[in-house]
């Protein structure tokens, strides 16, 4: 998606969105509820930390809905950060930081010591439970009193195996049909990035960092709520869910 006049960052953003929607057809609904809760709890001009920001999907929707908001995106993936930085180049409301969220010192790289809201989506499932709990403690230190943290991700309740199996079977049947209709999946999207003159080098570095795919844990929403309470938040519960995903909200 590099043209004679430069890289078409909007096209890369759109292709990332389409690829993600193959896995999560209700992705935009998650974002809408997330921003509804931002507005309800911290207003329409928040300082936001877009945690494990990827291409800046949350930042894009945040700034479109709340023009007076500001966003700091933090991630380690050089290819996705290249798309984010290209997309928001020249927009003083958005900045991006390269950092490893497993490094205890990563908050020191941020431009601010506190945020009204820390938001993340479809990202923290690559962490196992112990480092995720430690991350939640660091996030609690960044959220101001009265501020919020939200995590939208795949959260599995192991107490409902029949429901889980039925949901997974239906979801994969739908995904298989979409694939037959020509949808680009995660692996194919990365093949396109690796072939692009601008993204080839950061994509190669990305796979050096993560390998083919990072697999973490997907604990239940109840586990996330308990852990956030134990790590410094005052309230925590799910505010939206689909058959496969949950949006968990915690208030400091």
C-alpha positions as protocol buffer text, in pm:
chain_id: "A"
residue {
  index: 1
  type: UNK
  ca { x: 0 y: 0 z: 0 }
}
residue {
  index: 2
  type: UNK
  ca { x: 287 y: 225 z: -91 }
}
residue {
  index: 3
  type: UNK
  ca { x: 219 y: 451 z: -387 }
}
residue {
  index: 4
  type: UNK
  ca { x: 440 y: 675 z: -596 }
}
residue {
  index: 5
  type: UNK
  ca { x: 355 y: 963 z: -364 }
}
residue {
  index: 6
  type: UNK
  ca { x: 422 y: 775 z: -41 }
}
residue {
  index: 7
  type: UNK
  ca { x: 265 y: 524 z: 195 }
}
residue {
  index: 8
  type: UNK
  ca { x: -114 y: 520 z: 214 }
}
residue {
  index: 9
  type: UNK
  ca { x: -146 y: 499 z: 592 }
}
residue {
  index: 10
  type: UNK
  ca { x: -526 y: 524 z: 579 }
}
residue {
  index: 11
  type: UNK
  ca { x: -536 y: 216 z: 356 }
}
residue {
  index: 12
  type: UNK
  ca { x: -319 y: 25 z: 603 }
}
residue {
  index: 13
  type: UNK
  ca { x: -549 y: 129 z: 886 }
}
residue {
  index: 14
  type: UNK
  ca { x: -854 y: 15 z: 693 }
}
residue {
  index: 15
  type: UNK
  ca { x: -695 y: -318 z: 606 }
}
residue {
  index: 16
  type: UNK
  ca { x: -605 y: -375 z: 973 }
}
residue {
  index: 17
  type: UNK
  ca { x: -964 y: -297 z: 1074 }
}
residue {
  index: 18
  type: UNK
  ca { x: -1107 y: -540 z: 817 }
}
residue {
  index: 19
  type: UNK
  ca { x: -868 y: -814 z: 929 }
}
residue {
  index: 20
  type: UNK
  ca { x: -957 y: -761 z: 1296 }
}
residue {
  index: 21
  type: UNK
  ca { x: -1330 y: -758 z: 1218 }
}
residue {
  index: 22
  type: UNK
  ca { x: -1294 y: -1107 z: 1074 }
}
residue {
  index: 23
  type: UNK
  ca { x: -1226 y: -1222 z: 1430 }
}
residue {
  index: 24
  type: UNK
  ca { x: -1459 y: -971 z: 1601 }
}
residue {
  index: 25
  type: UNK
  ca { x: -1759 y: -859 z: 1394 }
}
residue {
  index: 26
  type: UNK
  ca { x: -1883 y: -650 z: 1689 }
}
residue {
  index: 27
  type: UNK
  ca { x: -1549 y: -467 z: 1727 }
}
residue {
  index: 28
  type: UNK
  ca { x: -1696 y: -121 z: 1660 }
}
residue {
  index: 29
  type: UNK
  ca { x: -1967 y: -177 z: 1919 }
}
residue {
  index: 30
  type: UNK
  ca { x: -1695 y: -249 z: 2176 }
}
residue {
  index: 31
  type: UNK
  ca { x: -1521 y: 77 z: 2089 }
}
residue {
  index: 32
  type: UNK
  ca { x: -1848 y: 271 z: 2109 }
}
residue {
  index: 33
  type: UNK
  ca { x: -1929 y: 143 z: 2457 }
}
residue {
  index: 34
  type: UNK
  ca { x: -1571 y: 205 z: 2568 }
}
residue {
  index: 35
  type: UNK
  ca { x: -1594 y: 571 z: 2464 }
}
residue {
  index: 36
  type: UNK
  ca { x: -1943 y: 601 z: 2615 }
}
residue {
  index: 37
  type: UNK
  ca { x: -1791 y: 502 z: 2948 }
}
residue {
  index: 38
  type: UNK
  ca { x: -1499 y: 743 z: 2902 }
}
residue {
  index: 39
  type: UNK
  ca { x: -1748 y: 1025 z: 2852 }
}
residue {
  index: 40
  type: UNK
  ca { x: -1965 y: 915 z: 3144 }
}
residue {
  index: 41
  type: UNK
  ca { x: -1679 y: 892 z: 3393 }
}
residue {
  index: 42
  type: UNK
  ca { x: -1405 y: 1137 z: 3285 }
}
residue {
  index: 43
  type: UNK
  ca { x: -1567 y: 1369 z: 3031 }
}
residue {
  index: 44
  type: UNK
  ca { x: -1504 y: 1468 z: 2669 }
}
residue {
  index: 45
  type: UNK
  ca { x: -1150 y: 1608 z: 2693 }
}
residue {
  index: 46
  type: UNK
  ca { x: -959 y: 1323 z: 2858 }
}
residue {
  index: 47
  type: UNK
  ca { x: -589 y: 1252 z: 2864 }
}
residue {
  index: 48
  type: UNK
  ca { x: -576 y: 889 z: 2749 }
}
residue {
  index: 49
  type: UNK
  ca { x: -312 y: 618 z: 2748 }
}
residue {
  index: 50
  type: UNK
  ca { x: -374 y: 380 z: 2456 }
}
residue {
  index: 51
  type: UNK
  ca { x: -212 y: 70 z: 2602 }
}
residue {
  index: 52
  type: UNK
  ca { x: -64 y: -183 z: 2355 }
}
residue {
  index: 53
  type: UNK
  ca { x: -198 y: 56 z: 2093 }
}
residue {
  index: 54
  type: UNK
  ca { x: -105 y: -130 z: 1774 }
}
residue {
  index: 55
  type: UNK
  ca { x: -198 y: 86 z: 1475 }
}
residue {
  index: 56
  type: UNK
  ca { x: -381 y: 334 z: 1698 }
}
residue {
  index: 57
  type: UNK
  ca { x: -733 y: 197 z: 1654 }
}
residue {
  index: 58
  type: UNK
  ca { x: -853 y: 332 z: 1990 }
}
residue {
  index: 59
  type: UNK
  ca { x: -673 y: 664 z: 1940 }
}
residue {
  index: 60
  type: UNK
  ca { x: -841 y: 715 z: 1602 }
}
residue {
  index: 61
  type: UNK
  ca { x: -1188 y: 663 z: 1743 }
}
residue {
  index: 62
  type: UNK
  ca { x: -1113 y: 864 z: 2057 }
}
residue {
  index: 63
  type: UNK
  ca { x: -998 y: 1173 z: 1866 }
}
residue {
  index: 64
  type: UNK
  ca { x: -1279 y: 1149 z: 1613 }
}
residue {
  index: 65
  type: UNK
  ca { x: -1540 y: 1147 z: 1891 }
}
residue {
  index: 66
  type: UNK
  ca { x: -1362 y: 1381 z: 2135 }
}
residue {
  index: 67
  type: UNK
  ca { x: -1160 y: 1643 z: 1942 }
}
residue {
  index: 68
  type: UNK
  ca { x: -1026 y: 1792 z: 2267 }
}
residue {
  index: 69
  type: UNK
  ca { x: -884 y: 1459 z: 2390 }
}
residue {
  index: 70
  type: UNK
  ca { x: -517 y: 1371 z: 2383 }
}
residue {
  index: 71
  type: UNK
  ca { x: -369 y: 1023 z: 2347 }
}
residue {
  index: 72
  type: UNK
  ca { x: -38 y: 857 z: 2423 }
}
residue {
  index: 73
  type: UNK
  ca { x: -1 y: 525 z: 2245 }
}
residue {
  index: 74
  type: UNK
  ca { x: 246 y: 271 z: 2381 }
}
residue {
  index: 75
  type: UNK
  ca { x: 350 y: -51 z: 2210 }
}
residue {
  index: 76
  type: UNK
  ca { x: 656 y: -260 z: 2122 }
}
residue {
  index: 77
  type: UNK
  ca { x: 556 y: -371 z: 1771 }
}
residue {
  index: 78
  type: UNK
  ca { x: 766 y: -166 z: 1523 }
}
residue {
  index: 79
  type: UNK
  ca { x: 543 y: -235 z: 1222 }
}
residue {
  index: 80
  type: UNK
  ca { x: 214 y: -143 z: 1389 }
}
residue {
  index: 81
  type: UNK
  ca { x: 377 y: 162 z: 1548 }
}
residue {
  index: 82
  type: UNK
  ca { x: 501 y: 269 z: 1204 }
}
residue {
  index: 83
  type: UNK
  ca { x: 140 y: 269 z: 1082 }
}
residue {
  index: 84
  type: UNK
  ca { x: 24 y: 457 z: 1392 }
}
residue {
  index: 85
  type: UNK
  ca { x: 295 y: 722 z: 1362 }
}
residue {
  index: 86
  type: UNK
  ca { x: 232 y: 761 z: 990 }
}
residue {
  index: 87
  type: UNK
  ca { x: -142 y: 793 z: 1043 }
}
residue {
  index: 88
  type: UNK
  ca { x: -119 y: 1062 z: 1311 }
}
residue {
  index: 89
  type: UNK
  ca { x: 185 y: 1252 z: 1181 }
}
residue {
  index: 90
  type: UNK
  ca { x: 128 y: 1622 z: 1239 }
}
residue {
  index: 91
  type: UNK
  ca { x: -155 y: 1571 z: 1491 }
}
residue {
  index: 92
  type: UNK
  ca { x: -30 y: 1719 z: 1819 }
}
residue {
  index: 93
  type: UNK
  ca { x: -305 y: 1538 z: 2010 }
}
residue {
  index: 94
  type: UNK
  ca { x: -144 y: 1197 z: 1952 }
}
residue {
  index: 95
  type: UNK
  ca { x: 203 y: 1071 z: 2045 }
}
residue {
  index: 96
  type: UNK
  ca { x: 354 y: 724 z: 2047 }
}
residue {
  index: 97
  type: UNK
  ca { x: 608 y: 554 z: 2271 }
}
residue {
  index: 98
  type: UNK
  ca { x: 803 y: 235 z: 2207 }
}
residue {
  index: 99
  type: UNK
  ca { x: 811 y: 25 z: 2524 }
}
residue {
  index: 100
  type: UNK
  ca { x: 789 y: -335 z: 2645 }
}
residue {
  index: 101
  type: UNK
  ca { x: 496 y: -370 z: 2885 }
}
residue {
  index: 102
  type: UNK
  ca { x: 673 y: -660 z: 3055 }
}
residue {
  index: 103
  type: UNK
  ca { x: 954 y: -422 z: 3158 }
}
residue {
  index: 104
  type: UNK
  ca { x: 870 y: -281 z: 3504 }
}
residue {
  index: 105
  type: UNK
  ca { x: 1025 y: 54 z: 3403 }
}
residue {
  index: 106
  type: UNK
  ca { x: 805 y: 119 z: 3097 }
}
residue {
  index: 107
  type: UNK
  ca { x: 589 y: 391 z: 3265 }
}
residue {
  index: 108
  type: UNK
  ca { x: 900 y: 611 z: 3294 }
}
residue {
  index: 109
  type: UNK
  ca { x: 900 y: 647 z: 2915 }
}
residue {
  index: 110
  type: UNK
  ca { x: 558 y: 812 z: 2909 }
}
residue {
  index: 111
  type: UNK
  ca { x: 521 y: 1189 z: 2869 }
}
residue {
  index: 112
  type: UNK
  ca { x: 278 y: 1212 z: 3165 }
}
residue {
  index: 113
  type: UNK
  ca { x: 273 y: 1059 z: 3509 }
}
residue {
  index: 114
  type: UNK
  ca { x: -105 y: 1021 z: 3524 }
}
residue {
  index: 115
  type: UNK
  ca { x: -399 y: 972 z: 3290 }
}
residue {
  index: 116
  type: UNK
  ca { x: -775 y: 1016 z: 3303 }
}
residue {
  index: 117
  type: UNK
  ca { x: -821 y: 687 z: 3119 }
}
residue {
  index: 118
  type: UNK
  ca { x: -609 y: 390 z: 3019 }
}
residue {
  index: 119
  type: UNK
  ca { x: -769 y: 193 z: 2736 }
}
residue {
  index: 120
  type: UNK
  ca { x: -674 y: -131 z: 2563 }
}
residue {
  index: 121
  type: UNK
  ca { x: -841 y: -376 z: 2327 }
}
residue {
  index: 122
  type: UNK
  ca { x: -753 y: -718 z: 2187 }
}
residue {
  index: 123
  type: UNK
  ca { x: -397 y: -695 z: 2312 }
}
residue {
  index: 124
  type: UNK
  ca { x: -332 y: -818 z: 2665 }
}
residue {
  index: 125
  type: UNK
  ca { x: -428 y: -1181 z: 2591 }
}
residue {
  index: 126
  type: UNK
  ca { x: -66 y: -1231 z: 2482 }
}
residue {
  index: 127
  type: UNK
  ca { x: 39 y: -1196 z: 2848 }
}
residue {
  index: 128
  type: UNK
  ca { x: 22 y: -1481 z: 3097 }
}
residue {
  index: 129
  type: UNK
  ca { x: -172 y: -1421 z: 3419 }
}
residue {
  index: 130
  type: UNK
  ca { x: 120 y: -1335 z: 3649 }
}
residue {
  index: 131
  type: UNK
  ca { x: 276 y: -1063 z: 3427 }
}
residue {
  index: 132
  type: UNK
  ca { x: -73 y: -935 z: 3346 }
}
residue {
  index: 133
  type: UNK
  ca { x: -148 y: -892 z: 3717 }
}
residue {
  index: 134
  type: UNK
  ca { x: 182 y: -705 z: 3757 }
}
residue {
  index: 135
  type: UNK
  ca { x: 91 y: -485 z: 3459 }
}
residue {
  index: 136
  type: UNK
  ca { x: -244 y: -405 z: 3621 }
}
residue {
  index: 137
  type: UNK
  ca { x: -59 y: -279 z: 3927 }
}
residue {
  index: 138
  type: UNK
  ca { x: 149 y: -44 z: 3713 }
}
residue {
  index: 139
  type: UNK
  ca { x: -161 y: 74 z: 3530 }
}
residue {
  index: 140
  type: UNK
  ca { x: -327 y: 151 z: 3864 }
}
residue {
  index: 141
  type: UNK
  ca { x: -32 y: 378 z: 3938 }
}
residue {
  index: 142
  type: UNK
  ca { x: -94 y: 572 z: 3616 }
}
residue {
  index: 143
  type: UNK
  ca { x: -469 y: 625 z: 3650 }
}
residue {
  index: 144
  type: UNK
  ca { x: -565 y: 935 z: 3850 }
}
residue {
  index: 145
  type: UNK
  ca { x: -813 y: 907 z: 4135 }
}
residue {
  index: 146
  type: UNK
  ca { x: -1156 y: 886 z: 3975 }
}
residue {
  index: 147
  type: UNK
  ca { x: -1001 y: 782 z: 3644 }
}
residue {
  index: 148
  type: UNK
  ca { x: -1072 y: 462 z: 3454 }
}
residue {
  index: 149
  type: UNK
  ca { x: -908 y: 159 z: 3302 }
}
residue {
  index: 150
  type: UNK
  ca { x: -1081 y: -49 z: 3035 }
}
residue {
  index: 151
  type: UNK
  ca { x: -973 y: -375 z: 2877 }
}
residue {
  index: 152
  type: UNK
  ca { x: -1174 y: -524 z: 2589 }
}
residue {
  index: 153
  type: UNK
  ca { x: -1056 y: -875 z: 2512 }
}
residue {
  index: 154
  type: UNK
  ca { x: -1135 y: -1245 z: 2487 }
}
residue {
  index: 155
  type: UNK
  ca { x: -1212 y: -1358 z: 2843 }
}
residue {
  index: 156
  type: UNK
  ca { x: -1309 y: -1722 z: 2892 }
}
residue {
  index: 157
  type: UNK
  ca { x: -1523 y: -1856 z: 3175 }
}
residue {
  index: 158
  type: UNK
  ca { x: -1401 y: -2212 z: 3227 }
}
residue {
  index: 159
  type: UNK
  ca { x: -1718 y: -2289 z: 3431 }
}
residue {
  index: 160
  type: UNK
  ca { x: -1927 y: -2298 z: 3110 }
}
residue {
  index: 161
  type: UNK
  ca { x: -1757 y: -2550 z: 2878 }
}
residue {
  index: 162
  type: UNK
  ca { x: -2065 y: -2637 z: 2670 }
}
residue {
  index: 163
  type: UNK
  ca { x: -2148 y: -2272 z: 2607 }
}
residue {
  index: 164
  type: UNK
  ca { x: -1783 y: -2205 z: 2524 }
}
residue {
  index: 165
  type: UNK
  ca { x: -1767 y: -2493 z: 2275 }
}
residue {
  index: 166
  type: UNK
  ca { x: -2091 y: -2394 z: 2102 }
}
residue {
  index: 167
  type: UNK
  ca { x: -1988 y: -2030 z: 2074 }
}
residue {
  index: 168
  type: UNK
  ca { x: -1646 y: -2123 z: 1938 }
}
residue {
  index: 169
  type: UNK
  ca { x: -1793 y: -2361 z: 1679 }
}
residue {
  index: 170
  type: UNK
  ca { x: -2039 y: -2101 z: 1553 }
}
residue {
  index: 171
  type: UNK
  ca { x: -1775 y: -1827 z: 1545 }
}
residue {
  index: 172
  type: UNK
  ca { x: -1531 y: -2040 z: 1350 }
}
residue {
  index: 173
  type: UNK
  ca { x: -1799 y: -2150 z: 1103 }
}
residue {
  index: 174
  type: UNK
  ca { x: -1874 y: -1784 z: 1034 }
}
residue {
  index: 175
  type: UNK
  ca { x: -1503 y: -1706 z: 1000 }
}
residue {
  index: 176
  type: UNK
  ca { x: -1452 y: -1997 z: 760 }
}
residue {
  index: 177
  type: UNK
  ca { x: -1730 y: -1866 z: 536 }
}
residue {
  index: 178
  type: UNK
  ca { x: -1583 y: -1517 z: 540 }
}
residue {
  index: 179
  type: UNK
  ca { x: -1244 y: -1664 z: 450 }
}
residue {
  index: 180
  type: UNK
  ca { x: -1399 y: -1839 z: 150 }
}
residue {
  index: 181
  type: UNK
  ca { x: -1542 y: -1501 z: 51 }
}
residue {
  index: 182
  type: UNK
  ca { x: -1192 y: -1355 z: 37 }
}
residue {
  index: 183
  type: UNK
  ca { x: -1130 y: -1199 z: 378 }
}
residue {
  index: 184
  type: UNK
  ca { x: -761 y: -1149 z: 463 }
}
residue {
  index: 185
  type: UNK
  ca { x: -670 y: -1318 z: 791 }
}
residue {
  index: 186
  type: UNK
  ca { x: -397 y: -1229 z: 1043 }
}
residue {
  index: 187
  type: UNK
  ca { x: -121 y: -1433 z: 875 }
}
residue {
  index: 188
  type: UNK
  ca { x: -204 y: -1304 z: 528 }
}
residue {
  index: 189
  type: UNK
  ca { x: -212 y: -943 z: 652 }
}
residue {
  index: 190
  type: UNK
  ca { x: 142 y: -981 z: 785 }
}
residue {
  index: 191
  type: UNK
  ca { x: 252 y: -1130 z: 453 }
}
residue {
  index: 192
  type: UNK
  ca { x: 127 y: -812 z: 283 }
}
residue {
  index: 193
  type: UNK
  ca { x: 314 y: -598 z: 535 }
}
residue {
  index: 194
  type: UNK
  ca { x: 634 y: -797 z: 482 }
}
residue {
  index: 195
  type: UNK
  ca { x: 610 y: -734 z: 106 }
}
residue {
  index: 196
  type: UNK
  ca { x: 561 y: -359 z: 141 }
}
residue {
  index: 197
  type: UNK
  ca { x: 876 y: -149 z: 78 }
}
residue {
  index: 198
  type: UNK
  ca { x: 815 y: 72 z: 382 }
}
residue {
  index: 199
  type: UNK
  ca { x: 689 y: -189 z: 628 }
}
residue {
  index: 200
  type: UNK
  ca { x: 915 y: -481 z: 531 }
}
residue {
  index: 201
  type: UNK
  ca { x: 1197 y: -390 z: 770 }
}
residue {
  index: 202
  type: UNK
  ca { x: 982 y: -311 z: 1077 }
}
residue {
  index: 203
  type: UNK
  ca { x: 778 y: -625 z: 1005 }
}
residue {
  index: 204
  type: UNK
  ca { x: 1095 y: -835 z: 1010 }
}
residue {
  index: 205
  type: UNK
  ca { x: 1192 y: -677 z: 1343 }
}
residue {
  index: 206
  type: UNK
  ca { x: 842 y: -745 z: 1474 }
}
residue {
  index: 207
  type: UNK
  ca { x: 876 y: -1118 z: 1411 }
}
residue {
  index: 208
  type: UNK
  ca { x: 1220 y: -1118 z: 1572 }
}
residue {
  index: 209
  type: UNK
  ca { x: 1056 y: -978 z: 1887 }
}
residue {
  index: 210
  type: UNK
  ca { x: 738 y: -1186 z: 1901 }
}
residue {
  index: 211
  type: UNK
  ca { x: 791 y: -1490 z: 1680 }
}
residue {
  index: 212
  type: UNK
  ca { x: 499 y: -1618 z: 1476 }
}
residue {
  index: 213
  type: UNK
  ca { x: 236 y: -1559 z: 1742 }
}
residue {
  index: 214
  type: UNK
  ca { x: 242 y: -1478 z: 2112 }
}
residue {
  index: 215
  type: UNK
  ca { x: 10 y: -1693 z: 2321 }
}
residue {
  index: 216
  type: UNK
  ca { x: -83 y: -1586 z: 2672 }
}
residue {
  index: 217
  type: UNK
  ca { x: -379 y: -1655 z: 2899 }
}
residue {
  index: 218
  type: UNK
  ca { x: -746 y: -1565 z: 2861 }
}
residue {
  index: 219
  type: UNK
  ca { x: -881 y: -1571 z: 3218 }
}
residue {
  index: 220
  type: UNK
  ca { x: -1244 y: -1492 z: 3298 }
}
residue {
  index: 221
  type: UNK
  ca { x: -1388 y: -1145 z: 3343 }
}
residue {
  index: 222
  type: UNK
  ca { x: -1426 y: -1228 z: 3712 }
}
residue {
  index: 223
  type: UNK
  ca { x: -1050 y: -1292 z: 3736 }
}
residue {
  index: 224
  type: UNK
  ca { x: -976 y: -956 z: 3571 }
}
residue {
  index: 225
  type: UNK
  ca { x: -1214 y: -774 z: 3809 }
}
residue {
  index: 226
  type: UNK
  ca { x: -1068 y: -942 z: 4119 }
}
residue {
  index: 227
  type: UNK
  ca { x: -713 y: -871 z: 4007 }
}
residue {
  index: 228
  type: UNK
  ca { x: -781 y: -505 z: 3931 }
}
residue {
  index: 229
  type: UNK
  ca { x: -939 y: -460 z: 4276 }
}
residue {
  index: 230
  type: UNK
  ca { x: -641 y: -627 z: 4438 }
}
residue {
  index: 231
  type: UNK
  ca { x: -399 y: -404 z: 4246 }
}
residue {
  index: 232
  type: UNK
  ca { x: -544 y: -70 z: 4349 }
}
residue {
  index: 233
  type: UNK
  ca { x: -877 y: 0 z: 4179 }
}
residue {
  index: 234
  type: UNK
  ca { x: -1190 y: 77 z: 4380 }
}
residue {
  index: 235
  type: UNK
  ca { x: -1454 y: -75 z: 4150 }
}
residue {
  index: 236
  type: UNK
  ca { x: -1441 y: -317 z: 3858 }
}
residue {
  index: 237
  type: UNK
  ca { x: -1697 y: -502 z: 3649 }
}
residue {
  index: 238
  type: UNK
  ca { x: -1794 y: -588 z: 3294 }
}
residue {
  index: 239
  type: UNK
  ca { x: -1990 y: -314 z: 3115 }
}
residue {
  index: 240
  type: UNK
  ca { x: -2037 y: -497 z: 2783 }
}
residue {
  index: 241
  type: UNK
  ca { x: -1998 y: -848 z: 2652 }
}
residue {
  index: 242
  type: UNK
  ca { x: -2059 y: -1055 z: 2342 }
}
residue {
  index: 243
  type: UNK
  ca { x: -2061 y: -1436 z: 2330 }
}
residue {
  index: 244
  type: UNK
  ca { x: -1680 y: -1432 z: 2301 }
}
residue {
  index: 245
  type: UNK
  ca { x: -1553 y: -1095 z: 2432 }
}
residue {
  index: 246
  type: UNK
  ca { x: -1587 y: -871 z: 2736 }
}
residue {
  index: 247
  type: UNK
  ca { x: -1524 y: -503 z: 2808 }
}
residue {
  index: 248
  type: UNK
  ca { x: -1403 y: -479 z: 3168 }
}
residue {
  index: 249
  type: UNK
  ca { x: -1414 y: -136 z: 3336 }
}
residue {
  index: 250
  type: UNK
  ca { x: -1227 y: -40 z: 3654 }
}
residue {
  index: 251
  type: UNK
  ca { x: -1248 y: 293 z: 3838 }
}
residue {
  index: 252
  type: UNK
  ca { x: -960 y: 415 z: 4055 }
}
